[in-house]
Coordinates of N, CA and C and ligand atoms in Angstrom, one line a residue:
M1 N -0.3 14.8 -8.6 CA 0.5 13.6 -8.2 C 0.7 13.6 -6.7
K2 N 0.5 12.4 -6.1 CA 0.8 12.3 -4.7 C 2.3 12.2 -4.4
T3 N 2.6 12.6 -3.2 CA 4.0 12.4 -2.7 C 4.2 10.9 -2.2
C4 N 5.4 10.5 -2.1 CA 5.7 9.2 -1.6 C 5.2 9.0 -0.2
K5 N 5.2 10.0 0.6 CA 4.8 9.9 1.9 C 3.2 9.6 2.0
E6 N 2.5 10.3 1.1 CA 1.1 10.1 1.0 C 0.7 8.7 0.5
V7 N 1.5 8.3 -0.4 CA 1.3 6.9 -1.0 C 1.6 5.9 0.1
H8 N 2.6 6.0 0.8 CA 2.9 5.1 1.9 C 1.7 5.0 2.9
R9 N 1.2 6.1 3.3 CA 0.1 6.2 4.2 C -1.1 5.5 3.6
L10 N -1.4 5.7 2.3 CA -2.6 5.1 1.7 C -2.4 3.6 1.5
V11 N -1.2 3.2 1.2 CA -0.9 1.7 1.1 C -1.2 1.0 2.4
I12 N -0.8 1.7 3.5 CA -1.1 1.1 4.9 C -2.6 1.1 5.2
E13 N -3.2 2.3 4.9 CA -4.6 2.4 5.2 C -5.4 1.4 4.3
G14 N -5.0 1.2 3.1 CA -5.7 0.3 2.2 C -5.7 -1.1 2.6
Q15 N -4.8 -1.5 3.5 CA -4.7 -2.9 4.0 C -5.8 -3.1 5.1
D16 N -6.2 -2.0 5.7 CA -7.2 -2.1 6.8 C -8.7 -1.9 6.3
R17 N -8.8 -1.0 5.3 CA -10.1 -0.7 4.8 C -10.0 -0.4 3.3
R18 N -11.1 -0.4 2.6 CA -11.1 -0.2 1.2 C -11.1 1.3 0.9
L19 N -10.1 1.7 0.1 CA -10.0 3.1 -0.2 C -11.0 3.5 -1.2
P20 N -11.3 4.8 -1.3 CA -12.2 5.3 -2.4 C -11.4 5.1 -3.7
L21 N -12.2 4.9 -4.7 CA -11.7 4.5 -6.1 C -10.6 5.6 -6.5
S22 N -10.9 6.8 -6.3 CA -10.0 7.9 -6.8 C -8.7 7.8 -6.1
Q23 N -8.7 7.4 -4.8 CA -7.4 7.2 -4.1 C -6.7 6.0 -4.6
R24 N -7.4 4.9 -4.8 CA -6.7 3.7 -5.3 C -6.1 4.0 -6.7
I25 N -6.8 4.7 -7.5 CA -6.2 5.1 -8.8 C -4.9 5.9 -8.7
A26 N -5.0 6.9 -7.8 CA -3.9 7.8 -7.6 C -2.7 7.0 -7.1
V27 N -2.9 6.0 -6.2 CA -1.8 5.2 -5.7 C -1.2 4.3 -6.8
R28 N -2.1 3.7 -7.6 CA -1.7 2.9 -8.7 C -0.8 3.7 -9.7
M29 N -1.3 4.9 -10.0 CA -0.5 5.7 -10.9 C 0.9 6.1 -10.4
H30 N 0.9 6.3 -9.1 CA 2.2 6.6 -8.5 C 3.1 5.4 -8.5
L31 N 2.5 4.2 -8.2 CA 3.3 3.0 -8.2 C 3.9 2.7 -9.5
L32 N 3.2 3.1 -10.6 CA 3.7 2.8 -11.9 C 5.0 3.6 -12.2
L33 N 5.2 4.7 -11.5 CA 6.3 5.6 -11.8 C 7.4 5.6 -10.7
C34 N 7.1 4.9 -9.6 CA 8.0 5.1 -8.4 C 8.4 3.7 -7.9
D35 N 9.7 3.4 -8.1 CA 10.3 2.2 -7.7 C 10.2 2.0 -6.2
A36 N 10.5 3.1 -5.5 CA 10.6 3.1 -4.0 C 9.2 2.7 -3.4
C37 N 8.2 3.2 -4.0 CA 6.8 2.9 -3.4 C 6.4 1.5 -3.8
R38 N 6.8 1.1 -5.0 CA 6.5 -0.3 -5.4 C 7.2 -1.3 -4.4
R39 N 8.4 -1.0 -4.1 CA 9.1 -1.9 -3.1 C 8.4 -1.8 -1.7
F40 N 8.0 -0.6 -1.3 CA 7.3 -0.4 -0.1 C 6.0 -1.2 0.0
E41 N 5.2 -1.1 -1.1 CA 4.0 -1.9 -1.2 C 4.2 -3.4 -1.1
A42 N 5.3 -3.9 -1.8 CA 5.6 -5.3 -1.8 C 6.0 -5.8 -0.4
Q43 N 6.7 -4.9 0.3 CA 7.1 -5.3 1.7 C 5.9 -5.3 2.6
M44 N 5.0 -4.3 2.4 CA 3.8 -4.3 3.3 C 2.9 -5.5 3.0
E45 N 2.9 -5.9 1.7 CA 2.1 -7.1 1.4 C 2.7 -8.4 2.0
L46 N 4.0 -8.5 2.0 CA 4.6 -9.7 2.6 C 4.4 -9.7 4.1
L47 N 4.5 -8.5 4.7 CA 4.3 -8.4 6.1 C 2.9 -8.8 6.5
R48 N 1.9 -8.3 5.7 CA 0.5 -8.6 5.9 C 0.3 -10.1 5.9
Q49 N 0.8 -10.8 4.8 CA 0.7 -12.2 4.7 C 1.3 -13.0 5.8
A50 N 2.5 -12.5 6.3 CA 3.1 -13.1 7.4 C 2.3 -13.0 8.6
L51 N 1.7 -11.9 8.9 CA 0.9 -11.7 10.1 C -0.4 -12.5 10.0
R52 N -0.9 -12.7 8.8 CA -2.1 -13.5 8.6 C -1.8 -15.0 8.9
R53 N -0.6 -15.4 8.7 CA -0.2 -16.8 8.9 C -0.1 -17.0 10.4
F54 N 0.1 -16.0 11.2 CA 0.2 -16.2 12.7 C -0.9 -15.3 13.4
P55 N -2.1 -15.8 13.3 CA -3.2 -14.9 13.8 C -3.3 -15.0 15.4
G56 N -4.0 -14.1 15.9 CA -4.3 -14.2 17.4 C -3.2 -13.6 18.2
D57 N -2.3 -12.8 17.6 CA -1.2 -12.2 18.4 C -1.6 -10.7 18.7
Ligands
ZN1 ZN1 6.8 7.0 -4.4

């Protein structure tokens, strides 16, 4: 099982590049069990969408 710190890093990395399948599964499994990381991922997703809305900065 990955630590929250590792999952946070992988969530951020996964926004820039496609993670290997094994890593994506490990993150998914962790998110199923961990509220804190689910919230972190949701926040990162919101941030990414917000940045996408204002390109060229
Ligand atoms: Zn976690």
